[in-house]
Amino acid sequence: MKVFDVKSLLDKESQIFGGKIGSGKTEIAVNIAIKMSEQNIPNVLFDMDIVKPYIRIRDIKDEISMYDDIEIVSPPDVTRKIDLPILPSHIISKLMEKDKQKILDIGGDPYGAGAIAQFKNLFPEGSYNFFFVVNTRRPETSNTKEIIEAMAQIQDASKLTINALVFNTHLRWETTEQVIRNEYKIVKDVSEETKIPIYFTCVDEKHQNIVRDLNLPILPLKLFINPLPRLGE
C-alpha cells in the first residue's frame, strides 16, 4: 500500500475540496491540513461551507486547533447554528497570502459551492487543485451519470474547474473490502469518461487493509466527524 504524500500537492497554491453532502470532503480537507502540519508545512484551512445539513469545520475547530501550523478561517461563531452566506471579512487577505498552503472546504450543492465564485479571480488556472470527493453510497452520486451531473453543477456554481477525483466510498463502520471493490469501478468509469484522474482514496486509519487491493495512494483518516446528531443541535 502506498500512502498519499501531501508534498505532491505543493506545486499548487490551493487545495479545494468539494462534493455532495456526506461525501467526506470536510473530513478529508481537515486531514490534508493535519498531514501538512505534521510535515511542518504551514497552511490555512478555510471553512467556506455555508450550508449546514451536516457538520462543518467550525463545528470541530477545537479539535483541529491542537495541531501546529494550521490556521483556521471560518465565519463568526455566532453563525455556527444558522445557514447564511456569511464569510469572515478578512477572507480575501488570507486567500491572497502566498507563504502558506490554502485548503478550502466548499459547499456540497450549487448554492453552497457558489460562495467561492466571487473569489474566482484569486484562483487562476494552474494555481489550484479542485478535488471532487465521491462516496457512491450517498444519494445523488450512486452511479456514473449522477456523479458527472453533480460535478457539472458544482463547476458551474463555483466558476472553477474540477481537475481531480477522490474515491471515498464508505459505510462508516460497515465498510468492507467487497464494498470498496464493487464501488471503485463506478469512479474509475467517471475518471475515464471525464479524463479527470483519481488522485487518492481514503480510509479510517484503523482499517487500512480494506483498500489494500486498490492501485491508488491511500490517505489514512483521523475521524473527527460523528455521523450521528450531537445532543442539543
PDB file of C-alpha atoms in Angstrom:
ATOM      1  CA  MET A   1       0.000   0.000   0.000  1.00  0.00           C
ATOM      2  CA  LYS A   2       1.269   3.449  -0.917  1.00  0.00           C
ATOM      3  CA  VAL A   3       0.421   6.293   1.441  1.00  0.00           C
ATOM      4  CA  PHE A   4      -0.570   9.550  -0.245  1.00  0.00           C
ATOM      5  CA  ASP A   5       2.168  12.160   0.140  1.00  0.00           C
ATOM      6  CA  VAL A   6       0.772  15.649   0.707  1.00  0.00           C
ATOM      7  CA  LYS A   7       4.044  17.108  -0.545  1.00  0.00           C
ATOM      8  CA  SER A   8       2.884  16.102  -4.023  1.00  0.00           C
ATOM      9  CA  LEU A   9       0.318  18.922  -3.743  1.00  0.00           C
ATOM     10  CA  LEU A  10       2.808  21.704  -3.129  1.00  0.00           C
ATOM     11  CA  ASP A  11       3.149  22.640  -6.795  1.00  0.00           C
ATOM     12  CA  LYS A  12      -0.260  24.327  -6.400  1.00  0.00           C
ATOM     13  CA  GLU A  13      -1.099  27.191  -4.032  1.00  0.00           C
ATOM     14  CA  SER A  14      -4.597  25.989  -3.137  1.00  0.00           C
ATOM     15  CA  GLN A  15      -6.347  22.678  -2.489  1.00  0.00           C
ATOM     16  CA  ILE A  16     -10.123  22.942  -2.911  1.00  0.00           C
ATOM     17  CA  PHE A  17     -12.445  20.156  -1.747  1.00  0.00           C
ATOM     18  CA  GLY A  18     -15.998  19.842  -2.983  1.00  0.00           C
ATOM     19  CA  GLY A  19     -18.526  17.043  -3.113  1.00  0.00           C
ATOM     20  CA  LYS A  20     -22.090  16.168  -2.304  1.00  0.00           C
ATOM     21  CA  ILE A  21     -23.382  16.062   1.273  1.00  0.00           C
ATOM     22  CA  GLY A  22     -21.919  13.062   3.082  1.00  0.00           C
ATOM     23  CA  SER A  23     -19.066  12.647   0.604  1.00  0.00           C
ATOM     24  CA  GLY A  24     -16.474  13.170   3.332  1.00  0.00           C
ATOM     25  CA  LYS A  25     -14.993  16.337   1.837  1.00  0.00           C
ATOM     26  CA  THR A  26     -14.746  18.139   5.187  1.00  0.00           C
ATOM     27  CA  GLU A  27     -13.042  15.197   6.895  1.00  0.00           C
ATOM     28  CA  ILE A  28     -10.575  14.965   4.013  1.00  0.00           C
ATOM     29  CA  ALA A  29      -9.809  18.699   3.943  1.00  0.00           C
ATOM     30  CA  VAL A  30      -9.108  18.598   7.683  1.00  0.00           C
ATOM     31  CA  ASN A  31      -6.842  15.565   7.318  1.00  0.00           C
ATOM     32  CA  ILE A  32      -4.883  17.145   4.468  1.00  0.00           C
ATOM     33  CA  ALA A  33      -4.268  20.147   6.732  1.00  0.00           C
ATOM     34  CA  ILE A  34      -3.154  17.840   9.542  1.00  0.00           C
ATOM     35  CA  LYS A  35      -0.798  15.840   7.298  1.00  0.00           C
ATOM     36  CA  MET A  36       0.782  19.098   6.144  1.00  0.00           C
ATOM     37  CA  SER A  37       1.078  20.248   9.738  1.00  0.00           C
ATOM     38  CA  GLU A  38       2.838  17.012  10.682  1.00  0.00           C
ATOM     39  CA  GLN A  39       5.396  17.762   7.965  1.00  0.00           C
ATOM     40  CA  ASN A  40       5.832  21.360   9.157  1.00  0.00           C
ATOM     41  CA  ILE A  41       4.019  22.817   6.172  1.00  0.00           C
ATOM     42  CA  PRO A  42       2.095  25.923   7.326  1.00  0.00           C
ATOM     43  CA  ASN A  43      -1.419  26.048   5.961  1.00  0.00           C
ATOM     44  CA  VAL A  44      -4.696  27.920   6.219  1.00  0.00           C
ATOM     45  CA  LEU A  45      -7.874  25.846   6.444  1.00  0.00           C
ATOM     46  CA  PHE A  46     -10.883  27.729   5.053  1.00  0.00           C
ATOM     47  CA  ASP A  47     -14.400  26.838   6.149  1.00  0.00           C
ATOM     48  CA  MET A  48     -16.438  28.025   3.164  1.00  0.00           C
ATOM     49  CA  ASP A  49     -19.353  25.639   3.578  1.00  0.00           C
ATOM     50  CA  ILE A  50     -22.304  27.953   4.170  1.00  0.00           C
ATOM     51  CA  VAL A  51     -24.926  25.191   4.204  1.00  0.00           C
ATOM     52  CA  LYS A  52     -25.420  23.090   7.326  1.00  0.00           C
ATOM     53  CA  PRO A  53     -27.334  19.894   6.907  1.00  0.00           C
ATOM     54  CA  TYR A  54     -24.310  18.179   8.450  1.00  0.00           C
ATOM     55  CA  ILE A  55     -21.036  19.081  10.198  1.00  0.00           C
ATOM     56  CA  ARG A  56     -18.686  21.859   9.111  1.00  0.00           C
ATOM     57  CA  ILE A  57     -15.118  22.755  10.062  1.00  0.00           C
ATOM     58  CA  ARG A  58     -16.315  25.400  12.521  1.00  0.00           C
ATOM     59  CA  ASP A  59     -18.078  22.624  14.489  1.00  0.00           C
ATOM     60  CA  ILE A  60     -14.784  20.789  15.155  1.00  0.00           C
ATOM     61  CA  LYS A  61     -12.489  23.803  15.398  1.00  0.00           C
ATOM     62  CA  ASP A  62     -11.411  22.970  18.959  1.00  0.00           C
ATOM     63  CA  GLU A  63     -10.218  19.503  17.938  1.00  0.00           C
ATOM     64  CA  ILE A  64      -8.239  20.859  14.987  1.00  0.00           C
ATOM     65  CA  SER A  65      -6.637  23.697  16.947  1.00  0.00           C
ATOM     66  CA  MET A  66      -4.357  21.300  18.824  1.00  0.00           C
ATOM     67  CA  TYR A  67      -2.258  20.894  15.670  1.00  0.00           C
ATOM     68  CA  ASP A  68       0.540  23.353  14.955  1.00  0.00           C
ATOM     69  CA  ASP A  69       0.871  25.186  11.635  1.00  0.00           C
ATOM     70  CA  ILE A  70      -2.886  25.144  10.915  1.00  0.00           C
ATOM     71  CA  GLU A  71      -4.700  28.468  10.826  1.00  0.00           C
ATOM     72  CA  ILE A  72      -8.476  28.225  10.580  1.00  0.00           C
ATOM     73  CA  VAL A  73     -10.525  30.844   8.733  1.00  0.00           C
ATOM     74  CA  SER A  74     -14.229  30.395   9.402  1.00  0.00           C
ATOM     75  CA  PRO A  75     -17.367  32.503   9.800  1.00  0.00           C
ATOM     76  CA  PRO A  76     -18.033  34.105  13.200  1.00  0.00           C
ATOM     77  CA  ASP A  77     -19.033  31.691  15.964  1.00  0.00           C
ATOM     78  CA  VAL A  78     -22.442  33.366  16.198  1.00  0.00           C
ATOM     79  CA  THR A  79     -23.279  31.864  12.777  1.00  0.00           C
ATOM     80  CA  ARG A  80     -22.480  28.301  13.823  1.00  0.00           C
ATOM     81  CA  LYS A  81     -26.103  27.154  14.004  1.00  0.00           C
ATOM     82  CA  ILE A  82     -27.545  29.185  11.150  1.00  0.00           C
ATOM     83  CA  ASP A  83     -27.318  28.824   7.395  1.00  0.00           C
ATOM     84  CA  LEU A  84     -26.467  32.224   5.977  1.00  0.00           C
ATOM     85  CA  PRO A  85     -23.895  33.124   3.301  1.00  0.00           C
ATOM     86  CA  ILE A  86     -21.633  34.839   5.838  1.00  0.00           C
ATOM     87  CA  LEU A  87     -17.877  34.680   5.368  1.00  0.00           C
ATOM     88  CA  PRO A  88     -15.236  36.421   7.525  1.00  0.00           C
ATOM     89  CA  SER A  89     -14.268  39.931   6.483  1.00  0.00           C
ATOM     90  CA  HIS A  90     -10.549  39.072   6.274  1.00  0.00           C
ATOM     91  CA  ILE A  91     -11.021  36.136   3.903  1.00  0.00           C
ATOM     92  CA  ILE A  92      -9.708  37.997   0.844  1.00  0.00           C
ATOM     93  CA  SER A  93      -6.421  38.907   2.502  1.00  0.00           C
ATOM     94  CA  LYS A  94      -5.984  35.313   3.640  1.00  0.00           C
ATOM     95  CA  LEU A  95      -6.735  33.951   0.175  1.00  0.00           C
ATOM     96  CA  MET A  96      -4.082  36.299  -1.236  1.00  0.00           C
ATOM     97  CA  GLU A  97      -1.341  35.067   1.101  1.00  0.00           C
ATOM     98  CA  LYS A  98       1.498  33.296  -0.671  1.00  0.00           C
ATOM     99  CA  ASP A  99       3.510  31.914   2.232  1.00  0.00           C
ATOM    100  CA  LYS A 100       1.052  29.203   3.310  1.00  0.00           C
ATOM    101  CA  GLN A 101      -0.832  26.406   1.614  1.00  0.00           C
ATOM    102  CA  LYS A 102      -4.538  27.159   1.306  1.00  0.00           C
ATOM    103  CA  ILE A 103      -7.032  24.326   1.904  1.00  0.00           C
ATOM    104  CA  LEU A 104     -10.680  25.090   1.212  1.00  0.00           C
ATOM    105  CA  ASP A 105     -13.810  23.138   2.147  1.00  0.00           C
ATOM    106  CA  ILE A 106     -16.652  24.436  -0.010  1.00  0.00           C
ATOM    107  CA  GLY A 107     -20.378  23.693  -0.006  1.00  0.00           C
ATOM    108  CA  GLY A 108     -21.791  20.425  -1.301  1.00  0.00           C
ATOM    109  CA  ASP A 109     -24.547  21.790  -3.537  1.00  0.00           C
ATOM    110  CA  PRO A 110     -24.662  24.549  -6.170  1.00  0.00           C
ATOM    111  CA  TYR A 111     -25.826  27.131  -3.619  1.00  0.00           C
ATOM    112  CA  GLY A 112     -23.013  26.292  -1.210  1.00  0.00           C
ATOM    113  CA  ALA A 113     -20.349  25.888  -3.894  1.00  0.00           C
ATOM    114  CA  GLY A 114     -21.355  29.250  -5.338  1.00  0.00           C
ATOM    115  CA  ALA A 115     -19.837  31.010  -2.329  1.00  0.00           C
ATOM    116  CA  ILE A 116     -16.364  30.642  -3.821  1.00  0.00           C
ATOM    117  CA  ALA A 117     -17.350  32.060  -7.224  1.00  0.00           C
ATOM    118  CA  GLN A 118     -16.973  35.645  -6.013  1.00  0.00           C
ATOM    119  CA  PHE A 119     -13.269  34.935  -5.432  1.00  0.00           C
ATOM    120  CA  LYS A 120     -12.584  33.183  -8.757  1.00  0.00           C
ATOM    121  CA  ASN A 121     -10.055  35.831  -9.807  1.00  0.00           C
ATOM    122  CA  LEU A 122      -7.886  34.711  -6.899  1.00  0.00           C
ATOM    123  CA  PHE A 123      -7.692  31.211  -8.386  1.00  0.00           C
ATOM    124  CA  PRO A 124      -6.114  31.450 -11.849  1.00  0.00           C
ATOM    125  CA  GLU A 125      -5.937  28.231 -13.854  1.00  0.00           C
ATOM    126  CA  GLY A 126      -2.918  26.182 -12.830  1.00  0.00           C
ATOM    127  CA  SER A 127      -2.785  27.583  -9.298  1.00  0.00           C
ATOM    128  CA  TYR A 128      -5.124  25.096  -7.632  1.00  0.00           C
ATOM    129  CA  ASN A 129      -6.263  21.503  -7.317  1.00  0.00           C
ATOM    130  CA  PHE A 130     -10.038  21.180  -7.198  1.00  0.00           C
ATOM    131  CA  PHE A 131     -10.891  17.764  -5.791  1.00  0.00           C
ATOM    132  CA  PHE A 132     -14.373  16.329  -6.233  1.00  0.00           C
ATOM    133  CA  VAL A 133     -14.879  13.813  -3.429  1.00  0.00           C
ATOM    134  CA  VAL A 134     -17.106  10.857  -4.295  1.00  0.00           C
ATOM    135  CA  ASN A 135     -18.950   8.492  -1.968  1.00  0.00           C
ATOM    136  CA  THR A 136     -21.025   6.263  -4.243  1.00  0.00           C
ATOM    137  CA  ARG A 137     -23.080   5.102  -1.275  1.00  0.00           C
ATOM    138  CA  ARG A 138     -24.646   8.543  -0.894  1.00  0.00           C
ATOM    139  CA  PRO A 139     -27.708   9.875  -2.741  1.00  0.00           C
ATOM    140  CA  GLU A 140     -27.049  11.758  -5.989  1.00  0.00           C
ATOM    141  CA  THR A 141     -23.633  10.131  -6.575  1.00  0.00           C
ATOM    142  CA  SER A 142     -24.511   6.440  -6.787  1.00  0.00           C
ATOM    143  CA  ASN A 143     -23.691   5.954 -10.452  1.00  0.00           C
ATOM    144  CA  THR A 144     -21.605   7.417 -13.262  1.00  0.00           C
ATOM    145  CA  LYS A 145     -24.344   9.643 -14.667  1.00  0.00           C
ATOM    146  CA  GLU A 146     -25.233  11.161 -11.282  1.00  0.00           C
ATOM    147  CA  ILE A 147     -21.591  11.839 -10.431  1.00  0.00           C
ATOM    148  CA  ILE A 148     -20.843  13.589 -13.711  1.00  0.00           C
ATOM    149  CA  GLU A 149     -24.012  15.690 -13.384  1.00  0.00           C
ATOM    150  CA  ALA A 150     -23.076  16.643  -9.813  1.00  0.00           C
ATOM    151  CA  MET A 151     -19.599  17.659 -10.943  1.00  0.00           C
ATOM    152  CA  ALA A 152     -21.055  19.843 -13.685  1.00  0.00           C
ATOM    153  CA  GLN A 153     -23.361  21.570 -11.186  1.00  0.00           C
ATOM    154  CA  ILE A 154     -20.503  22.290  -8.772  1.00  0.00           C
ATOM    155  CA  GLN A 155     -18.242  23.567 -11.548  1.00  0.00           C
ATOM    156  CA  ASP A 156     -20.946  25.831 -12.927  1.00  0.00           C
ATOM    157  CA  ALA A 157     -21.722  27.285  -9.490  1.00  0.00           C
ATOM    158  CA  SER A 158     -18.122  27.733  -8.351  1.00  0.00           C
ATOM    159  CA  LYS A 159     -16.814  29.045 -11.709  1.00  0.00           C
ATOM    160  CA  LEU A 160     -13.759  26.832 -11.165  1.00  0.00           C
ATOM    161  CA  THR A 161     -12.576  23.647 -12.886  1.00  0.00           C
ATOM    162  CA  ILE A 162     -12.607  20.261 -11.174  1.00  0.00           C
ATOM    163  CA  ASN A 163      -9.302  18.611 -12.056  1.00  0.00           C
ATOM    164  CA  ALA A 164      -9.061  15.714  -9.595  1.00  0.00           C
ATOM    165  CA  LEU A 165     -11.232  12.991  -8.083  1.00  0.00           C
ATOM    166  CA  VAL A 166     -11.068  11.404  -4.639  1.00  0.00           C
ATOM    167  CA  PHE A 167     -12.555   7.933  -4.175  1.00  0.00           C
ATOM    168  CA  ASN A 168     -14.117   7.954  -0.707  1.00  0.00           C
ATOM    169  CA  THR A 169     -16.917   5.379  -0.832  1.00  0.00           C
ATOM    170  CA  HIS A 170     -17.677   4.108   2.646  1.00  0.00           C
ATOM    171  CA  LEU A 171     -20.398   2.977   5.010  1.00  0.00           C
ATOM    172  CA  ARG A 172     -18.519   4.084   8.124  1.00  0.00           C
ATOM    173  CA  TRP A 173     -18.038   1.029  10.366  1.00  0.00           C
ATOM    174  CA  GLU A 174     -19.908  -1.226   7.931  1.00  0.00           C
ATOM    175  CA  THR A 175     -17.400  -0.661   5.109  1.00  0.00           C
ATOM    176  CA  THR A 176     -15.907  -3.880   3.710  1.00  0.00           C
ATOM    177  CA  GLU A 177     -13.363  -4.815   1.052  1.00  0.00           C
ATOM    178  CA  GLN A 178     -16.236  -6.034  -1.130  1.00  0.00           C
ATOM    179  CA  VAL A 179     -17.976  -2.651  -0.925  1.00  0.00           C
ATOM    180  CA  ILE A 180     -14.746  -0.933  -1.955  1.00  0.00           C
ATOM    181  CA  ARG A 181     -14.108  -3.278  -4.895  1.00  0.00           C
ATOM    182  CA  ASN A 182     -17.665  -3.009  -6.206  1.00  0.00           C
ATOM    183  CA  GLU A 183     -17.899   0.786  -5.998  1.00  0.00           C
ATOM    184  CA  TYR A 184     -14.424   1.618  -7.274  1.00  0.00           C
ATOM    185  CA  LYS A 185     -15.409   0.658 -10.809  1.00  0.00           C
ATOM    186  CA  ILE A 186     -18.025   3.441 -10.840  1.00  0.00           C
ATOM    187  CA  VAL A 187     -15.498   6.158 -10.019  1.00  0.00           C
ATOM    188  CA  LYS A 188     -12.962   4.638 -12.381  1.00  0.00           C
ATOM    189  CA  ASP A 189     -15.560   4.886 -15.164  1.00  0.00           C
ATOM    190  CA  VAL A 190     -16.143   8.547 -14.259  1.00  0.00           C
ATOM    191  CA  SER A 191     -12.396   9.179 -14.468  1.00  0.00           C
ATOM    192  CA  GLU A 192     -12.151   7.511 -17.867  1.00  0.00           C
ATOM    193  CA  GLU A 193     -15.160   9.368 -19.268  1.00  0.00           C
ATOM    194  CA  THR A 194     -14.157  12.813 -17.982  1.00  0.00           C
ATOM    195  CA  LYS A 195     -10.371  12.365 -18.325  1.00  0.00           C
ATOM    196  CA  ILE A 196     -10.025  13.562 -14.716  1.00  0.00           C
ATOM    197  CA  PRO A 197      -7.599  11.469 -12.635  1.00  0.00           C
ATOM    198  CA  ILE A 198      -8.341   9.800  -9.307  1.00  0.00           C
ATOM    199  CA  TYR A 199      -5.661  11.253  -7.027  1.00  0.00           C
ATOM    200  CA  PHE A 200      -6.144   9.070  -3.984  1.00  0.00           C
ATOM    201  CA  THR A 201      -8.545   7.064  -1.877  1.00  0.00           C
ATOM    202  CA  CYS A 202      -9.310   7.436   1.829  1.00  0.00           C
ATOM    203  CA  VAL A 203      -9.901   5.093   4.728  1.00  0.00           C
ATOM    204  CA  ASP A 204     -10.147   5.178   8.503  1.00  0.00           C
ATOM    205  CA  GLU A 205      -6.544   4.936   9.697  1.00  0.00           C
ATOM    206  CA  LYS A 206      -7.559   1.980  11.877  1.00  0.00           C
ATOM    207  CA  HIS A 207      -8.807  -0.083   8.913  1.00  0.00           C
ATOM    208  CA  GLN A 208      -6.370   0.492   6.082  1.00  0.00           C
ATOM    209  CA  ASN A 209      -6.456  -3.130   4.919  1.00  0.00           C
ATOM    210  CA  ILE A 210      -9.869  -2.759   3.308  1.00  0.00           C
ATOM    211  CA  VAL A 211      -8.371  -0.668   0.488  1.00  0.00           C
ATOM    212  CA  ARG A 212      -5.201  -2.709   0.053  1.00  0.00           C
ATOM    213  CA  ASP A 213      -6.286  -4.069  -3.350  1.00  0.00           C
ATOM    214  CA  LEU A 214      -6.720  -0.661  -4.947  1.00  0.00           C
ATOM    215  CA  ASN A 215      -3.965   0.664  -7.134  1.00  0.00           C
ATOM    216  CA  LEU A 216      -4.278   4.119  -5.595  1.00  0.00           C
ATOM    217  CA  PRO A 217      -2.365   6.131  -2.989  1.00  0.00           C
ATOM    218  CA  ILE A 218      -4.134   5.959   0.370  1.00  0.00           C
ATOM    219  CA  LEU A 219      -4.888   8.850   2.711  1.00  0.00           C
ATOM    220  CA  PRO A 220      -5.418   7.355   6.199  1.00  0.00           C
ATOM    221  CA  LEU A 221      -8.002   9.466   8.021  1.00  0.00           C
ATOM    222  CA  LYS A 222      -8.270  10.585  11.601  1.00  0.00           C
ATOM    223  CA  LEU A 223     -12.029  10.721  12.059  1.00  0.00           C
ATOM    224  CA  PHE A 224     -13.423  13.833  13.727  1.00  0.00           C
ATOM    225  CA  ILE A 225     -16.991  13.942  12.470  1.00  0.00           C
ATOM    226  CA  ASN A 226     -19.682  11.995  14.273  1.00  0.00           C
ATOM    227  CA  PRO A 227     -22.297  10.807  11.765  1.00  0.00           C
ATOM    228  CA  LEU A 228     -24.945  10.871  14.481  1.00  0.00           C
ATOM    229  CA  PRO A 229     -26.546  14.167  15.578  1.00  0.00           C
ATOM    230  CA  ARG A 230     -24.997  15.864  18.594  1.00  0.00           C
ATOM    231  CA  LEU A 231     -27.246  16.454  21.561  1.00  0.00           C
ATOM    232  CA  GLY A 232     -28.664  19.970  21.619  1.00  0.00           C
ATOM    233  CA  GLU A 233     -28.156  20.557  17.867  1.00  0.00           C
TER     234      GLU A 233
END
